[in-house]
Amino acid sequence: EMYTSLLNTKQAMSVERKLIDYLGTYIDQELERLEDIKRFYAKVSSLHAELYNSPATALTNPLVAFTLIKRLQSEWLHVVYSNEALENAQALRSGYEKEEADLPNLEDLQGAAKGLMRLQDVYSLQVPGLVRGRFQRVTNGRSVDIHLPAVSVQLSGDDCFLVGKVAYDQEDYYHSVQWLEESVRLFRGTGSKWSPENEGTLHDALDHLAFSHFMPVHFENPQLFCDNFANGHPGLLLRPVRREVLSLRPYVVLYHDFISDSESEEIKQHAQLGLRRSVVATGDKQATAEYRISKSAWLKGSAHSTVSRLDQKISMLTGLNVQHPHGEYLQVVNYGIGGHYEPHFDHATSPSSPVFKLKTGNRVATFMIYLSSVEAGGSTAFIYANFSVPVMKNAAIFWWNLHRNGEGDADTLHAGCPVLIGDKWG
Ligand SMILES: O=C(O)CCC(=O)C(=O)O
Ligand SMILES: [Fe+2]
């Protein structure tokens, strides 16, 4: 094991010294061989030129005729079937084989590559920096050197290919993607110039990269999926809803095209006159706050057929009774300039919360329908779960705020990001 202690790695240096000497001898011998061949080439070319200039008279000389026949019968044969190239190569190989026991093996190479990836993770090192021989990390959006080594080296496309391939063979597509991206970039940079020492080619790197990109989606979380969902309900059987499971902890689901354009317009119309500055629970009261910039209106299902139809559809999808007082009235929200809702829980976290005055109990779940799309910003971000949902007109998201035992699920912390450009309705 050469990679597990630096002492052994140092010993590898003297082996390379010997290999360099063998290769030097090989190159000298090959150059000598090529010089010999060049001499033969020059000799034959000049003799042949003389013959060609006056074939009739030249061949009347028996010496000239003899040397032509001798060249063709014997000299060419010896040149073409010379064993010298093979002998030179064999000398190089036997030198190499003498050192073979002291050479690192595949396990050493894999161990060294894994070591690089471990450093990459533990110290948040950027792969593009490592490839240029730098130990860099991104701080406040800038690459910063965390250490300047006295001696460094730049990595080649083939170096990156090998690291990427070690990750790939372990089905570690998170790392393989990063290293193979660099490999492809570097191989592209050198054009299609062939290097005898390389294990991989641009083609190999692209092949592995494409497969790695394909795999994380399926491997990282095989339980995230899309389907047409009817929840076994007869009311949805003929028109199931396109469901996309976005997260398992917390359990967040996106329902595509939950509402139609006309229903959505109708809801916004109904809500318009009732829009008032949104409030949040502070202590045991409801109050406006800087951290929620929007207006909202409450729509009673009994007053609008569209609202009660949506209530019904929500019930079919979630299996929840959303009739008052089990569910709250439908809240329609419209965000203002830079409108947002800072990270919060939808459920009450204290027994004195005003939510309990409604006599509806704590908020078991949230069903939120996007009634508009926006040009930029405004995503619903799940802070701890580390994902966000872009505002997607007519889609709805659903999640459980409480665990089965009634306790709040801290993983549901979420926010409405500030709207950069657009008119966001929910
Ligand atoms: O608007 C959003 O994206 C999130 C809104 C929200 O979290 C809420 O109204 O409780
Ligand atoms: Fe919320």
Coordinates of C-alpha atoms and ligand atoms in Angstrom, one line a residue:
E1 CA 0.0 0.0 0.0
M2 CA 1.7 3.1 -1.3
Y3 CA -1.1 5.6 -0.7
T4 CA -1.6 5.0 3.0
S5 CA 1.7 6.5 4.1
L6 CA 3.9 9.2 2.6
L7 CA 7.1 7.2 3.4
N8 CA 6.0 4.6 0.8
T9 CA 5.1 7.3 -1.7
K10 CA 8.6 8.7 -1.4
Q11 CA 10.0 5.3 -2.2
A12 CA 8.1 5.4 -5.5
M13 CA 10.3 8.3 -6.5
S14 CA 13.4 6.1 -6.9
V15 CA 11.5 3.7 -9.0
E16 CA 10.6 6.5 -11.4
R17 CA 14.2 7.5 -11.6
K18 CA 15.1 4.0 -12.9
L19 CA 12.2 4.0 -15.3
I20 CA 13.4 7.4 -16.7
D21 CA 16.8 5.9 -17.3
Y22 CA 15.4 2.9 -19.1
L23 CA 13.3 5.1 -21.3
G24 CA 16.3 7.3 -22.0
T25 CA 18.3 4.3 -23.2
Y26 CA 15.3 3.2 -25.3
I27 CA 15.0 6.5 -27.0
D28 CA 18.8 6.6 -27.8
Q29 CA 18.6 3.1 -29.3
E30 CA 15.5 3.9 -31.3
L31 CA 17.1 7.1 -32.6
E32 CA 20.1 5.1 -33.7
R33 CA 17.9 2.6 -35.4
L34 CA 16.0 5.3 -37.3
E35 CA 19.4 6.9 -38.3
D36 CA 20.4 3.5 -39.8
I37 CA 17.1 3.3 -41.7
K38 CA 17.5 6.8 -42.9
R39 CA 21.0 6.0 -44.2
F40 CA 19.6 3.0 -46.2
Y41 CA 16.8 5.2 -47.5
A42 CA 19.3 7.8 -48.7
K43 CA 21.5 5.2 -50.3
V44 CA 18.7 3.4 -52.1
S45 CA 17.1 6.7 -53.3
S46 CA 20.3 7.9 -54.9
L47 CA 21.2 4.6 -56.5
H48 CA 17.7 4.3 -57.8
A49 CA 17.8 7.9 -59.2
E50 CA 21.0 7.0 -61.2
L51 CA 19.3 3.9 -62.7
Y52 CA 16.2 5.9 -63.5
N53 CA 18.1 8.6 -65.4
S54 CA 19.6 6.1 -67.9
P55 CA 18.1 2.6 -67.4
A56 CA 19.3 1.2 -70.7
T57 CA 23.0 2.1 -70.2
A58 CA 23.1 1.6 -66.4
L59 CA 21.9 -2.0 -66.5
T60 CA 24.4 -3.0 -69.2
N61 CA 26.9 -2.7 -66.3
P62 CA 26.8 -6.1 -64.6
L63 CA 27.9 -4.6 -61.3
V64 CA 24.9 -2.2 -61.4
A65 CA 22.6 -5.0 -62.3
F66 CA 24.0 -7.2 -59.5
T67 CA 23.5 -4.6 -56.8
L68 CA 19.9 -3.9 -57.9
I69 CA 19.1 -7.6 -57.7
K70 CA 20.9 -8.0 -54.4
R71 CA 19.0 -5.0 -52.9
L72 CA 15.7 -6.4 -53.9
Q73 CA 16.4 -10.0 -52.9
S74 CA 18.1 -9.3 -49.7
E75 CA 18.6 -5.7 -48.4
W76 CA 14.9 -4.7 -48.4
L77 CA 14.0 -7.9 -46.7
H78 CA 16.4 -7.3 -43.8
V79 CA 15.2 -3.7 -43.4
V80 CA 11.5 -4.5 -43.5
Y81 CA 11.7 -7.6 -41.3
S82 CA 14.2 -6.1 -38.8
N83 CA 13.7 -7.2 -35.2
E84 CA 15.5 -4.2 -33.8
A85 CA 12.4 -2.2 -32.9
L86 CA 11.1 -5.2 -31.0
E87 CA 14.4 -5.8 -29.3
N88 CA 14.5 -2.2 -28.2
A89 CA 11.0 -2.3 -26.9
Q90 CA 11.7 -5.6 -25.1
A91 CA 14.7 -4.1 -23.4
L92 CA 12.5 -1.3 -22.1
R93 CA 9.9 -3.7 -20.9
S94 CA 12.3 -6.0 -19.1
G95 CA 13.7 -2.9 -17.3
Y96 CA 10.1 -2.0 -16.3
E97 CA 9.3 -5.5 -15.2
K98 CA 12.4 -5.5 -12.9
E99 CA 10.8 -2.6 -11.1
E100 CA 7.2 -3.9 -11.3
A101 CA 7.1 -5.2 -7.7
D102 CA 7.8 -1.7 -6.4
L103 CA 5.3 0.1 -8.6
P104 CA 2.0 1.3 -7.1
N105 CA -0.9 -0.9 -8.1
L106 CA -4.5 -0.1 -9.0
E107 CA -5.5 0.0 -5.3
D108 CA -2.9 2.7 -4.7
L109 CA -4.2 4.8 -7.6
Q110 CA -7.8 4.4 -6.4
G111 CA -6.7 5.2 -2.8
A112 CA -4.9 8.4 -3.9
A113 CA -8.0 9.5 -6.0
K114 CA -10.3 8.9 -3.1
G115 CA -7.9 10.9 -0.9
L116 CA -8.3 13.8 -3.3
M117 CA -12.1 13.6 -3.1
R118 CA -12.0 13.4 0.7
L119 CA -10.0 16.6 0.8
Q120 CA -12.4 18.2 -1.7
D121 CA -15.3 17.4 0.6
V122 CA -13.8 18.1 4.0
Y123 CA -12.3 21.5 3.0
S124 CA -14.9 22.4 0.5
L125 CA -12.3 22.7 -2.3
Q126 CA -13.3 23.6 -5.8
V127 CA -12.5 21.0 -8.4
P128 CA -11.6 23.6 -11.1
G129 CA -9.1 25.1 -8.6
L130 CA -7.6 21.7 -7.7
V131 CA -7.1 21.0 -11.4
R132 CA -5.1 24.2 -11.8
G133 CA -3.0 23.1 -8.7
R134 CA -4.8 25.5 -6.4
F135 CA -6.5 24.8 -3.0
Q136 CA -9.5 27.1 -3.3
R137 CA -12.8 27.5 -1.7
V138 CA -15.7 29.8 -2.5
T139 CA -16.3 32.4 0.2
N140 CA -18.9 35.2 -0.4
G141 CA -19.1 34.2 -4.1
R142 CA -15.4 34.5 -4.6
S143 CA -12.7 31.8 -5.0
V144 CA -10.2 32.2 -2.2
D145 CA -6.9 30.3 -1.8
I146 CA -7.0 28.6 1.6
H147 CA -3.4 27.4 1.2
L148 CA -0.6 28.2 -1.3
P149 CA 1.6 25.1 -1.8
A150 CA 5.3 25.5 -2.3
V151 CA 5.3 23.1 -5.2
S152 CA 2.2 22.3 -7.2
V153 CA 1.2 20.6 -10.4
Q154 CA -1.7 21.1 -12.9
L155 CA -3.8 18.1 -13.7
S156 CA -4.4 16.8 -17.2
G157 CA -7.6 15.7 -18.8
D158 CA -6.5 12.1 -18.3
D159 CA -5.7 12.8 -14.6
C160 CA -9.2 14.1 -14.1
F161 CA -10.6 11.2 -16.1
L162 CA -9.0 8.7 -13.7
V163 CA -10.3 10.5 -10.6
G164 CA -13.8 10.7 -12.2
K165 CA -13.6 7.1 -13.1
V166 CA -12.7 6.0 -9.6
A167 CA -15.8 7.8 -8.3
Y168 CA -17.9 6.5 -11.2
D169 CA -16.9 2.9 -10.5
Q170 CA -18.1 3.4 -6.9
E171 CA -21.4 4.7 -8.2
D172 CA -20.5 8.1 -6.6
Y173 CA -21.9 10.2 -9.4
Y174 CA -21.8 13.4 -7.2
H175 CA -18.0 13.4 -7.6
S176 CA -17.7 11.7 -11.0
V177 CA -19.7 14.5 -12.6
Q178 CA -17.4 17.2 -11.2
W179 CA -14.2 15.5 -12.2
L180 CA -15.4 14.3 -15.6
E181 CA -16.6 17.9 -16.4
E182 CA -13.0 19.0 -15.9
S183 CA -11.6 16.1 -17.8
V184 CA -13.8 16.9 -20.8
R185 CA -12.8 20.6 -20.7
L186 CA -9.1 19.7 -20.6
F187 CA -9.3 17.0 -23.3
R188 CA -11.2 19.5 -25.5
G189 CA -8.4 22.1 -24.9
T190 CA -5.7 19.7 -26.2
G191 CA -7.6 19.1 -29.3
S192 CA -7.5 15.5 -30.5
K193 CA -3.7 15.2 -29.9
W194 CA -2.9 11.7 -29.0
S195 CA -0.7 11.1 -25.9
P196 CA 0.7 7.6 -25.6
E197 CA 0.5 7.7 -21.8
N198 CA -3.3 8.4 -21.6
E199 CA -5.8 5.8 -20.4
G200 CA -8.9 7.8 -21.5
T201 CA -9.9 9.9 -24.4
L202 CA -12.4 12.8 -24.8
H203 CA -14.9 10.2 -26.0
D204 CA -14.4 8.0 -22.9
A205 CA -14.8 11.1 -20.6
L206 CA -18.0 12.2 -22.4
D207 CA -19.4 8.7 -22.2
H208 CA -18.9 8.5 -18.4
L209 CA -20.0 12.0 -17.9
A210 CA -23.3 11.5 -19.7
F211 CA -24.1 8.4 -17.7
S212 CA -23.1 10.1 -14.4
H213 CA -25.5 13.0 -15.2
F214 CA -28.2 10.5 -15.9
M215 CA -27.6 8.4 -12.8
P216 CA -27.8 10.9 -9.8
V217 CA -31.4 11.7 -10.6
H218 CA -32.3 8.0 -10.2
F219 CA -29.8 7.1 -7.5
E220 CA -29.8 10.0 -5.1
N221 CA -33.4 9.5 -4.2
P222 CA -35.2 6.7 -6.0
Q223 CA -38.3 7.5 -3.9
L224 CA -38.9 10.8 -5.7
F225 CA -41.1 10.3 -8.7
C226 CA -43.9 11.7 -10.9
D227 CA -47.2 10.0 -11.6
N228 CA -50.8 10.5 -12.5
F229 CA -52.5 10.5 -9.2
A230 CA -56.2 9.8 -8.4
N231 CA -55.8 8.8 -4.7
G232 CA -58.1 5.9 -5.5
H233 CA -61.0 8.4 -5.6
P234 CA -63.8 7.9 -8.2
G235 CA -64.0 11.7 -8.6
L236 CA -60.4 11.8 -10.0
L237 CA -60.3 8.5 -11.8
L238 CA -61.0 9.9 -15.3
R239 CA -58.9 13.0 -14.7
P240 CA -56.1 12.2 -12.4
V241 CA -53.7 15.0 -11.3
R242 CA -50.1 15.0 -12.4
R243 CA -48.2 14.6 -9.1
E244 CA -44.6 15.3 -8.5
V245 CA -43.1 14.2 -5.2
L246 CA -40.6 17.0 -4.4
S247 CA -39.3 15.9 -1.0
L248 CA -39.8 13.1 1.5
R249 CA -38.7 14.9 4.6
P250 CA -40.7 16.9 4.9
Y251 CA -43.2 15.3 2.6
V252 CA -43.9 17.9 -0.1
V253 CA -45.9 17.2 -3.3
L254 CA -46.5 19.4 -6.3
Y255 CA -49.7 18.9 -8.3
H256 CA -49.4 20.2 -11.8
D257 CA -52.4 22.0 -13.4
F258 CA -54.5 21.6 -10.3
I259 CA -56.6 24.6 -11.3
S260 CA -57.7 25.9 -14.7
D261 CA -57.0 29.4 -16.0
S262 CA -60.6 30.5 -15.7
E263 CA -61.0 29.1 -12.2
S264 CA -57.8 31.0 -11.2
E265 CA -59.1 34.3 -12.7
E266 CA -62.4 33.8 -11.0
I267 CA -60.7 33.3 -7.6
K268 CA -58.6 36.4 -8.1
Q269 CA -61.7 38.4 -9.0
H270 CA -63.6 37.3 -6.0
A271 CA -60.7 38.1 -3.7
Q272 CA -60.0 41.6 -5.1
L273 CA -62.3 43.7 -2.9
G274 CA -61.4 41.8 0.3
L275 CA -57.6 42.2 0.0
R276 CA -56.2 43.5 3.3
R277 CA -52.6 43.7 4.5
S278 CA -51.6 40.2 5.6
V279 CA -51.1 39.5 9.2
V280 CA -48.9 37.1 11.1
A281 CA -49.2 35.6 14.6
T282 CA -47.1 37.5 17.1
G283 CA -47.5 36.2 20.6
D284 CA -51.3 35.8 21.1
K285 CA -52.2 38.5 18.5
Q286 CA -52.4 38.9 14.8
A287 CA -50.4 41.8 13.5
T288 CA -48.8 43.1 10.3
A289 CA -45.1 42.6 10.1
E290 CA -42.2 43.6 7.8
Y291 CA -41.4 40.0 7.3
R292 CA -44.7 39.4 5.5
I293 CA -45.3 41.9 2.7
S294 CA -48.6 41.0 0.9
K295 CA -52.3 41.5 1.0
S296 CA -54.8 38.7 1.6
A297 CA -58.5 37.9 1.5
W298 CA -60.5 35.0 2.9
L299 CA -63.0 33.3 0.7
K300 CA -65.8 31.2 2.2
G301 CA -66.5 28.1 0.1
S302 CA -70.2 28.3 0.7
A303 CA -70.3 31.7 -1.1
H304 CA -68.6 30.6 -4.4
S305 CA -69.2 27.5 -6.4
T306 CA -65.6 27.6 -7.7
V307 CA -64.2 27.7 -4.2
S308 CA -66.3 24.8 -3.1
R309 CA -65.3 22.8 -6.2
L310 CA -61.6 23.4 -5.3
D311 CA -62.3 22.4 -1.7
Q312 CA -63.7 19.2 -3.0
K313 CA -60.8 18.5 -5.2
I314 CA -58.3 19.2 -2.4
S315 CA -60.3 16.7 -0.2
M316 CA -60.1 14.0 -2.9
L317 CA -56.4 14.5 -3.4
T318 CA -55.4 14.7 0.3
G319 CA -58.1 12.7 2.0
L320 CA -58.6 15.6 4.3
N321 CA -61.9 17.1 5.3
V322 CA -61.4 20.8 4.5
Q323 CA -64.9 22.0 5.4
H324 CA -65.0 24.6 8.1
P325 CA -64.1 24.1 11.0
H326 CA -61.8 21.2 10.0
G327 CA -60.2 23.4 7.4
E328 CA -59.7 27.2 7.3
Y329 CA -61.3 29.3 4.7
L330 CA -59.4 29.8 1.4
Q331 CA -56.8 32.5 1.8
V332 CA -56.0 34.5 -1.4
V333 CA -52.6 36.3 -1.3
N334 CA -51.2 38.9 -3.6
Y335 CA -47.6 40.0 -3.1
G336 CA -46.4 43.7 -3.4
I337 CA -43.1 45.3 -4.4
G338 CA -40.3 43.0 -3.2
G339 CA -43.2 41.2 -1.5
H340 CA -42.1 38.2 0.5
Y341 CA -42.8 36.0 3.5
E342 CA -39.7 35.3 5.6
P343 CA -39.0 31.8 6.9
H344 CA -41.8 30.6 9.1
F345 CA -43.9 27.6 10.1
D346 CA -47.6 27.4 9.0
H347 CA -48.4 25.6 12.2
A348 CA -48.6 27.3 15.6
T349 CA -45.5 26.6 17.8
S350 CA -46.9 27.9 21.0
P351 CA -50.2 27.1 22.8
S352 CA -51.1 30.8 23.2
S353 CA -51.0 31.2 19.4
P354 CA -54.1 33.0 18.0
V355 CA -54.5 30.1 15.6
F356 CA -56.1 28.2 18.5
K357 CA -58.8 30.9 19.0
L358 CA -60.3 29.8 15.7
K359 CA -61.2 26.5 17.3
T360 CA -59.9 24.7 14.2
G361 CA -57.0 23.2 16.0
N362 CA -53.4 23.4 14.7
R363 CA -52.7 23.4 11.0
V364 CA -52.2 19.8 10.0
A365 CA -51.3 20.6 6.4
T366 CA -50.9 23.4 3.9
F367 CA -52.3 23.3 0.4
M368 CA -51.1 26.2 -1.7
I369 CA -52.2 27.0 -5.2
Y370 CA -50.2 29.3 -7.5
L371 CA -52.7 31.6 -9.2
S372 CA -50.1 33.3 -11.4
S373 CA -46.5 32.9 -12.5
V374 CA -43.9 35.5 -12.1
E375 CA -41.0 36.5 -14.4
A376 CA -38.3 36.3 -11.6
G377 CA -38.0 35.5 -7.9
G378 CA -40.9 34.6 -5.7
S379 CA -40.1 30.9 -5.2
T380 CA -41.4 29.0 -2.2
A381 CA -38.2 28.0 -0.4
F382 CA -37.9 25.2 2.1
I383 CA -35.0 26.4 4.2
Y384 CA -33.9 23.3 6.1
A385 CA -34.9 20.8 3.4
N386 CA -32.8 22.9 1.0
F387 CA -35.0 23.1 -2.1
S388 CA -37.3 25.6 -3.6
V389 CA -40.4 25.5 -5.8
P390 CA -40.7 28.1 -8.5
V391 CA -44.0 29.9 -8.9
M392 CA -45.8 27.8 -11.5
K393 CA -49.2 29.0 -12.6
N394 CA -52.1 26.7 -11.8
A395 CA -49.9 24.2 -9.9
A396 CA -50.4 23.5 -6.2
I397 CA -48.1 22.4 -3.4
F398 CA -49.1 20.3 -0.5
W399 CA -47.2 19.4 2.7
W400 CA -47.8 18.1 6.2
N401 CA -47.0 20.7 8.9
L402 CA -47.5 18.3 11.8
H403 CA -46.1 14.8 12.5
R404 CA -48.7 12.0 13.1
N405 CA -48.4 12.6 16.8
G406 CA -49.5 16.2 16.4
E407 CA -46.1 17.8 17.0
G408 CA -44.8 20.4 14.6
D409 CA -42.4 19.2 11.9
A410 CA -39.4 21.5 12.1
D411 CA -38.3 20.4 8.6
T412 CA -41.2 22.4 7.1
L413 CA -39.6 25.8 7.7
H414 CA -40.3 27.7 4.5
A415 CA -40.5 31.2 3.0
G416 CA -42.0 33.1 0.1
C417 CA -38.9 34.6 -1.6
P418 CA -39.2 38.3 -2.6
V419 CA -40.8 38.8 -6.0
L420 CA -38.2 40.3 -8.3
I421 CA -40.4 40.9 -11.3
G422 CA -44.0 39.9 -11.7
D423 CA -47.4 39.8 -9.9
K424 CA -47.5 36.8 -7.6
W425 CA -50.8 35.4 -6.5
G426 CA -51.5 32.3 -4.3
Ligands
LIG1 O1 -46.0 32.5 -1.1 C1 -45.3 31.6 -0.8 O2 -44.5 31.0 -1.7 C2 -45.3 31.0 0.6 C3 -46.5 31.5 1.3 C4 -46.5 31.0 2.7 O3 -45.7 30.3 3.1 C5 -47.7 31.2 3.5 O4 -48.6 32.0 3.1 O5 -47.8 30.7 4.6
FE2 FE -46.3 29.4 5.0

